[in-house]
Coordinates of C-alpha atoms in Angstrom, one line a residue:
X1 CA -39.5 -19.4 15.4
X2 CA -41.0 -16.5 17.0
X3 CA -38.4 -13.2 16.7
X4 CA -39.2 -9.9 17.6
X5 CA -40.0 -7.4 15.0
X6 CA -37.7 -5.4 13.0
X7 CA -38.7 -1.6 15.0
X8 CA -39.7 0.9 12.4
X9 CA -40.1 4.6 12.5
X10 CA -42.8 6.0 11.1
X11 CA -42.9 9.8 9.8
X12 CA -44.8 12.1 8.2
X13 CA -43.7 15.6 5.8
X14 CA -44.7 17.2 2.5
X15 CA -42.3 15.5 0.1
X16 CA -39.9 12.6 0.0
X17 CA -37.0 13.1 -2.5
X18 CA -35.2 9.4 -3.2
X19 CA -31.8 9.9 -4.0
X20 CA -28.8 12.2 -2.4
X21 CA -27.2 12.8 -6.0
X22 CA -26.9 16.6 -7.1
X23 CA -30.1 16.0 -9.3
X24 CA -32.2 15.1 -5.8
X25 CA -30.2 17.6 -3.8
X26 CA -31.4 20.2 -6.3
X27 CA -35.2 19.5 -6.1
X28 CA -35.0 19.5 -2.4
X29 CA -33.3 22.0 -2.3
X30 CA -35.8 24.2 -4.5
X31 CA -39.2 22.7 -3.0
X32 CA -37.4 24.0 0.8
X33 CA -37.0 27.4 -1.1
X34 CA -41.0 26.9 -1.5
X35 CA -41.5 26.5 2.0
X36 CA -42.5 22.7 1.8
X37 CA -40.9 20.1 4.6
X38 CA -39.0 18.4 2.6
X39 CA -36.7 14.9 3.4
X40 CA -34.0 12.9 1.1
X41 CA -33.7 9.4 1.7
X42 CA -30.7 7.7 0.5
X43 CA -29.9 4.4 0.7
X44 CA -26.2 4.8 1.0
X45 CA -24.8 8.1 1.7
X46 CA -24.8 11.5 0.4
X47 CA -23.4 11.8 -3.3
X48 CA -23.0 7.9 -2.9
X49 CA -24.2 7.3 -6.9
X50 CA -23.2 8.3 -9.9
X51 CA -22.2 11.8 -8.7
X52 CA -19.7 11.1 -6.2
X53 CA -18.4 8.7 -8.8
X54 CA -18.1 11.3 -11.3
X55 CA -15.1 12.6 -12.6
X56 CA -16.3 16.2 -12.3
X57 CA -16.9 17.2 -15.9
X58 CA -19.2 19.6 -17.0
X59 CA -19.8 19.5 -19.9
X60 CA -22.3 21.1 -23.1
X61 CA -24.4 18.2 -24.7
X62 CA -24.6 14.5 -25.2
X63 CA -21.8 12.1 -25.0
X64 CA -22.6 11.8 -28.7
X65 CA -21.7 14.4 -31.1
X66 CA -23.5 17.3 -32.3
X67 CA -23.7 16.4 -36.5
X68 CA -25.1 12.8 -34.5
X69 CA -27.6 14.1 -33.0
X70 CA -28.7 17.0 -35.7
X71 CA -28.8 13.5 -37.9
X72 CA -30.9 11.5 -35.3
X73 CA -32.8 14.3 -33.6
X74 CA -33.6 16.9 -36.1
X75 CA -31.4 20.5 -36.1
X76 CA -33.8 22.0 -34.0
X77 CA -34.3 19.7 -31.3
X78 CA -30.1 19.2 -31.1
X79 CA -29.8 22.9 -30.6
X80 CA -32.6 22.9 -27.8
X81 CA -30.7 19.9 -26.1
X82 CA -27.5 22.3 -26.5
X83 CA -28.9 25.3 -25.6
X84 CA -30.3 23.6 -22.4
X85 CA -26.8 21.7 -21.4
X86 CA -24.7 25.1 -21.7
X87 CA -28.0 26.4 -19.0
X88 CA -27.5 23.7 -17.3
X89 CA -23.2 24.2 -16.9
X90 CA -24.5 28.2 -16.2
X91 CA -26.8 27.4 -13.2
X92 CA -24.3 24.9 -11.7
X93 CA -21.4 27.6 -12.2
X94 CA -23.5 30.3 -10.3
X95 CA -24.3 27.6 -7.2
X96 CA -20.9 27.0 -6.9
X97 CA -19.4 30.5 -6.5
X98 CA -22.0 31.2 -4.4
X99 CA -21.4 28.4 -2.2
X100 CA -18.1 29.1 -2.7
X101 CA -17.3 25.3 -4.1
X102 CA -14.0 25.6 -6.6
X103 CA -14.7 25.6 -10.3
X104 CA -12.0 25.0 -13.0
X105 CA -12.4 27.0 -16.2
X106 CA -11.0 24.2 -18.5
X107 CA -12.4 23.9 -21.5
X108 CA -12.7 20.3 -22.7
X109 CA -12.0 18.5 -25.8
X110 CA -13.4 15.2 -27.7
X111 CA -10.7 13.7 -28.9
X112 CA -11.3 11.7 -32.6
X113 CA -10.0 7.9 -32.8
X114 CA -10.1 7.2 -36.7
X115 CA -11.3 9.2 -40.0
X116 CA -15.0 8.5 -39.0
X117 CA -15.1 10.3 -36.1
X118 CA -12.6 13.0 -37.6
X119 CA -15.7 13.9 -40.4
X120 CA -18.2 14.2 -37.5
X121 CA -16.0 16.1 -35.2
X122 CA -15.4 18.7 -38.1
X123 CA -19.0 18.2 -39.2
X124 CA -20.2 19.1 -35.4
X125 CA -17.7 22.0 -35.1
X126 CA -19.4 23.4 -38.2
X127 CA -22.8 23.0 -37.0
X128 CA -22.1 23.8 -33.8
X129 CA -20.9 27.9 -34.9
X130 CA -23.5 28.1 -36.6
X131 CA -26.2 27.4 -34.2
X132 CA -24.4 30.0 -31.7
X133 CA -22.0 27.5 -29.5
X134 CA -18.5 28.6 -29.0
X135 CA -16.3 25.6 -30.5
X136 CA -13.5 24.9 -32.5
X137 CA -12.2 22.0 -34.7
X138 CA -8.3 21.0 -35.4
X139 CA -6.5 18.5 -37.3
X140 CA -3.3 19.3 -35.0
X141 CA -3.5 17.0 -32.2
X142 CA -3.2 19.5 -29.3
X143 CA -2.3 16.4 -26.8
X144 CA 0.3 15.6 -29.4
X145 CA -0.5 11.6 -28.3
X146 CA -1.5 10.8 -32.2
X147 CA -5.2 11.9 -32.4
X148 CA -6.1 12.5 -35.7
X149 CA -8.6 15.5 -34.7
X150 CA -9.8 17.4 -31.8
X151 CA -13.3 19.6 -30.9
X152 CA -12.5 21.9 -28.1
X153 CA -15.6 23.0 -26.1
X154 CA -13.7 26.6 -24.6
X155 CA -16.5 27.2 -22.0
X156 CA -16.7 23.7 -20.3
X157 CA -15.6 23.6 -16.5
X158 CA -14.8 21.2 -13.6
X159 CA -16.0 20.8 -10.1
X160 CA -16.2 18.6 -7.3
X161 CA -19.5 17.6 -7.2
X162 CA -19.8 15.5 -4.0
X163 CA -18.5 19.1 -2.4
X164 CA -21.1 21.0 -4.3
X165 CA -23.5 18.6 -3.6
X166 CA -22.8 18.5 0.4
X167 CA -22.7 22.4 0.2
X168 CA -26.1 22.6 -1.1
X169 CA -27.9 20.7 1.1
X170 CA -26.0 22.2 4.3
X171 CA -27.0 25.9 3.5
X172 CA -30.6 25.3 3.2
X173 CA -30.5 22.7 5.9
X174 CA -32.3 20.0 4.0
X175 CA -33.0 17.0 5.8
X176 CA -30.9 14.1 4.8
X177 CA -31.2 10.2 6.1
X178 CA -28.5 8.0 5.1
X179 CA -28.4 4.3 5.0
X180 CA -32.3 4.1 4.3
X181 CA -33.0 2.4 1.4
X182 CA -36.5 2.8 0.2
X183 CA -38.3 -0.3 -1.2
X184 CA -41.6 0.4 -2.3
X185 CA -44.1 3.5 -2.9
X186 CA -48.1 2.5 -1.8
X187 CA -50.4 5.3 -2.8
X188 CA -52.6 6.2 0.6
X189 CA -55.8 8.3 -0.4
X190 CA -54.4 11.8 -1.6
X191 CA -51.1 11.1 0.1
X192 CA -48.2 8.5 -0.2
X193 CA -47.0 5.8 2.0
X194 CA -43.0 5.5 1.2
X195 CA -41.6 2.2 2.7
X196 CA -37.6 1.9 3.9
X197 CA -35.5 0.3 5.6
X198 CA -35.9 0.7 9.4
X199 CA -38.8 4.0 8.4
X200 CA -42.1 4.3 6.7
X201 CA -43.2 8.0 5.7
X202 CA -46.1 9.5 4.8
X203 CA -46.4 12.4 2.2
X204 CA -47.7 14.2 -0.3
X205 CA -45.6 13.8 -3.3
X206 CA -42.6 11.3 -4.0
X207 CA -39.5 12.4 -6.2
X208 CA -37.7 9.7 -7.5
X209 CA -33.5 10.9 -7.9
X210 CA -31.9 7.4 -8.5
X211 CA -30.6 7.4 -12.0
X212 CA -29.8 3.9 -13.0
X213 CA -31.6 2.2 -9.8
X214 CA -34.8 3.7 -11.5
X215 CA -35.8 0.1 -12.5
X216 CA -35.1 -1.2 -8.9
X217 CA -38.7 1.2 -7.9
X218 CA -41.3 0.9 -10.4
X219 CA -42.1 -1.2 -13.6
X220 CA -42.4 1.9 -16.2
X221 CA -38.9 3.2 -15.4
X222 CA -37.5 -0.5 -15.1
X223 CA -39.2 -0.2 -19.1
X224 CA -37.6 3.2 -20.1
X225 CA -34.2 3.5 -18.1
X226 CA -31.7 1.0 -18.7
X227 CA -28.7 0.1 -16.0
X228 CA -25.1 0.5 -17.4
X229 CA -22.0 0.2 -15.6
X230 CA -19.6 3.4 -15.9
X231 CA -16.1 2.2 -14.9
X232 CA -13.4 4.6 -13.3
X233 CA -9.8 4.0 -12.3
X234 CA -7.5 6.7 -10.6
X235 CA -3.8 6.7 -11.8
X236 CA -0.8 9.0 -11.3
X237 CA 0.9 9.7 -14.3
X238 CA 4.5 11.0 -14.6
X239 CA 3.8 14.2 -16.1
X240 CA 0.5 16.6 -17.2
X241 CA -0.3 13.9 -20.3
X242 CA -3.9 16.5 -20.4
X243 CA -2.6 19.7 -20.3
X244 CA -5.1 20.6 -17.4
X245 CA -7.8 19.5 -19.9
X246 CA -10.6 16.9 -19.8
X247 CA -11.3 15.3 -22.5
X248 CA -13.5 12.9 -24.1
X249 CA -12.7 10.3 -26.9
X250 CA -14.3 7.7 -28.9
X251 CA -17.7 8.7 -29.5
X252 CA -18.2 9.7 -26.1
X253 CA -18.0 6.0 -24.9
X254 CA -14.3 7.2 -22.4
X255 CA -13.2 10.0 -20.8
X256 CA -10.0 11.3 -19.8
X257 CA -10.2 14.2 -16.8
X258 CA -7.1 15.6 -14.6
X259 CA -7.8 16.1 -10.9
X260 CA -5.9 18.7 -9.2
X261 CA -3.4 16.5 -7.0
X262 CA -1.6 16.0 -10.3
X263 CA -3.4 12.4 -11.0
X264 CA -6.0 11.4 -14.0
X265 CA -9.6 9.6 -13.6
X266 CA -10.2 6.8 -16.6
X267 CA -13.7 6.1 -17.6
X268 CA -15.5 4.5 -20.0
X269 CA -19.1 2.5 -20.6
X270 CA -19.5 -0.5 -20.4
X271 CA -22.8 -2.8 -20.9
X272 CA -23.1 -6.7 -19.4
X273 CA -23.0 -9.1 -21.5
X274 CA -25.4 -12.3 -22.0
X275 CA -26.0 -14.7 -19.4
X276 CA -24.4 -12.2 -17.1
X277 CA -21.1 -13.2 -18.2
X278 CA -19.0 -10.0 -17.3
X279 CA -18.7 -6.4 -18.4
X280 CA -18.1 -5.6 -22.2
X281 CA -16.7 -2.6 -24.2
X282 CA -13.2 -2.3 -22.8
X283 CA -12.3 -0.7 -25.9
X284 CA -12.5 3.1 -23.8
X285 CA -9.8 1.5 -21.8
X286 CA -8.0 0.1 -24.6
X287 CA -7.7 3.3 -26.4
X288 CA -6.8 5.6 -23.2
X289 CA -3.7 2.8 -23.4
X290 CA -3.0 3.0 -27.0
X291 CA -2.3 7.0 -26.6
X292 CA -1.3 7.3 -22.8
X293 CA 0.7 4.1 -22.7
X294 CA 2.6 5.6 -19.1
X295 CA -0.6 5.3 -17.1
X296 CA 0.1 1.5 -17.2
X297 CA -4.0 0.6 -17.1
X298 CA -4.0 -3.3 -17.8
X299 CA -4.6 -5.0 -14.1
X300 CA -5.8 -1.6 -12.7
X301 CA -8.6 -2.0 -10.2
X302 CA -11.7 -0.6 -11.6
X303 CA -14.3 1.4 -9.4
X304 CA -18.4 0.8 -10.9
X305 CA -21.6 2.7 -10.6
X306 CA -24.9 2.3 -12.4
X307 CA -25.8 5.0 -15.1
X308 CA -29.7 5.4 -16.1
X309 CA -29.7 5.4 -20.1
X310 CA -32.8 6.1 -22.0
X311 CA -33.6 4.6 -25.5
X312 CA -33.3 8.0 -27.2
X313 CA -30.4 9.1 -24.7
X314 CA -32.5 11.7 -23.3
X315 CA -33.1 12.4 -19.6
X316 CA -36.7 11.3 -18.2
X317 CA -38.7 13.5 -16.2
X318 CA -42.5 13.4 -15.2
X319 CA -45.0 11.1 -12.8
X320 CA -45.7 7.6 -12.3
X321 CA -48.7 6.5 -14.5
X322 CA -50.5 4.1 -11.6
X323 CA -49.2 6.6 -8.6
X324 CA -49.6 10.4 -10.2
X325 CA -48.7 11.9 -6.4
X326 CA -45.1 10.0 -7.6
X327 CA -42.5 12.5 -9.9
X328 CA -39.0 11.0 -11.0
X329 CA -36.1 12.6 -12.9
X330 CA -33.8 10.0 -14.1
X331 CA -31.7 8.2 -17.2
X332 CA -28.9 11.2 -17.5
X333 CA -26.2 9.0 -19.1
X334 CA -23.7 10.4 -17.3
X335 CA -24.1 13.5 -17.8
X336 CA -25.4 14.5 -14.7
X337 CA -23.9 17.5 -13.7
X338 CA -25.1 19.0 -16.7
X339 CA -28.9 18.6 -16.7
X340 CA -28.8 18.8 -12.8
X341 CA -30.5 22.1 -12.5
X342 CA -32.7 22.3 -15.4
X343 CA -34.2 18.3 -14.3
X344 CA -35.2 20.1 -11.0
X345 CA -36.1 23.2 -12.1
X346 CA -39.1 22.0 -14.8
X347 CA -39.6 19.2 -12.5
X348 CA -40.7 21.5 -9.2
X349 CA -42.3 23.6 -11.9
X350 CA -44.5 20.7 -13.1
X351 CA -45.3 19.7 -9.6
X352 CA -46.4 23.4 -8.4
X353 CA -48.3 24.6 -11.3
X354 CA -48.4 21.7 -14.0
X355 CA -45.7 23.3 -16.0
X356 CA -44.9 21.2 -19.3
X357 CA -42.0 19.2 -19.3
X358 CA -40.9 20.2 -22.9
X359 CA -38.3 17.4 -24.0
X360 CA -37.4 16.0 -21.0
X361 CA -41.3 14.8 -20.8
X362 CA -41.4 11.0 -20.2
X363 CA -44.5 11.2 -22.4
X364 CA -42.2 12.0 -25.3
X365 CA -41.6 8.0 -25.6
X366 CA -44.9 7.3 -25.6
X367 CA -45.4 9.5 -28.7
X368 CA -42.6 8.0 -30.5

């Protein structure tokens, strides 16, 4: 049966940015600064992903501790990752107060579950003075909630991101389209041909800001960023169980973080398992019921988003192989908020001048 086409709009600018997270708001935002016409497209809305969904917490590092990581990625390298997380927190600090978006100087604390984790909390803490980061270890649990350890993080902070996102974009009047999906990048001489729903554009370079939905847009991320599902639940407990602080517990694998109309986000990782068969790890909500038994958790309705993970947990930045006019930054594992800034600075600056990448270069995996 003959039907009538589906009509498509077809434009033209400088650079396409895929993905209206803070980590794509910040690149357009920096290439407008250039002068370059710049244009997001975002398949749902704005701060749709994984930042609207997150909880808000900025925080220094990996989910995983710092002893962890000085075991897995060499001293050096954990106190560059470090160094450039507590940047990271800095830059996003100063774009807030400037654009006047609230920030909440909590501090944040990783909580330890058993005697493992207590060694590698006070391990971490150790390290972590001596390499010039403000933190503190205590066998006192300051929750009083039966946590055998705590590593408080003084200078970590809170924020709304979807705000700071929104707030962003608006003051320098970056173009945003919602509800266009993109579906496929087809290179087009010097330029590139971006393909969407309802839209077809032609530019000159492609930034890729989608995080988990990397795989969804080209074989090599599909490769190097894997999907996981980060699960949230609201809940409105009877008194201040945080003490105004996030915190994280269990390796890193749940969080715990106030909001300031008195109720707490729950969150945790949580991987499929075979055959498709559901979502497993629980065990972040297990615990958070174990020591905050009032929030009442079992048969709480979950909220899901897709978190980009990397196999060496590091965020990926750098071009398509096959389509070089193509740039992504993704795989944060969840934490977003923190690399924001830094993703989009030494992205734009590889783009503009062929800056190196340093450790966020995708062709770090290669090497490995």
């Amino acid at each position: 049966m003959l039907t009538k086409r589906e009509q498509r709009r077809s434009d033209a600018c400088d650079v396409v940015v895929v993905g209206a997270g803070l980590v794509g708001a910040a690149v357009a935002v920096h290439l407008t600064r250039e002068g370059f016409d710049t244009a997001i497209l975002e398949a749902r809305r704005v701060s749709g992903g994984a930042t609207g969904r997150s909880a808000g917490m900025v925080l220094v590092g990996l989910p995983a501790h710092y002893s962890w990581a000085a075991s897995v990625y060499g001293r050096q390298r954990a106190r560059q990752l470090w160094t450039l997380t507590a940047g990271g927190r800095n830059r996003l600090i100063r774009a807030a107060e400037r654009l006047r978006i609230p920030v909440e100087h909590t501090g944040s604390l990783a909580l330890a579950v058993d005697d493992e984790e207590v060694d590698m909390l006070w391990e971490s803490a150790k390290l972590l003075r001596e390499d010039g980061f403000d933190a503190s270890f205590t066998l006192t649990d300051p929750l009083d909630r039966g946590f055998p350890g705590a590593l408080h993080h003084p200078r970590d902070v809170m924020v709304d991101p979807a705000a700071l996102t929104r707030a962003l974009l608006a003051a320098d009047g970056v173009v945003v389209h919602e509800g266009t999906e993109v579906y496929a990048l087809e290179p087009a001489g010097d330029d590139i041909r971006v393909w969407a729903h309802r839209r077809t554009v032609l530019c000159r370079r492609v930034v890729l800001a989608v995080d988990g939905y990397a795989a969804l847009l080209h074989p090599t991320l599909a490769t190097n960023v894997g999907p996981v599902n980060g699960y949230v639940c609201t809940v409105e407990p009877p008194d201040d169980v945080l003490h105004g602080q996030p915190c994280t517990f269990g390796h890193g694998k749940g969080f715990l973080c106030p909001r300031s109309d008195g109720q707490v986000v729950v969150g945790g990782w949580s991987r499929q398992s075979r055959g498709g068969q559901g979502p497993l790890g629980d065990g972040a909500f297990d615990l958070a019921s174990r020591y905050f038994p009032e929030l009442e958790l079992e048969g709480l309705g979950r909220r899901s988003e897709v978190v980009g993970f990397t196999p060496d947990g590091l965020p990926l930045v750098g071009a398509l192989p096959d389509i070089p006019q193509a740039y992504f930054a993704v795989g944060f594992g969840g934490r977003g908020l923190s690399w924001a800034f830094i993703a989009a600075e030494r992205l734009v600056e590889a783009m503009l001048n062929g800056a190196d990448l340093g450790i966020l270069s995708a062709g770090r995996l290669e090497e490995e």
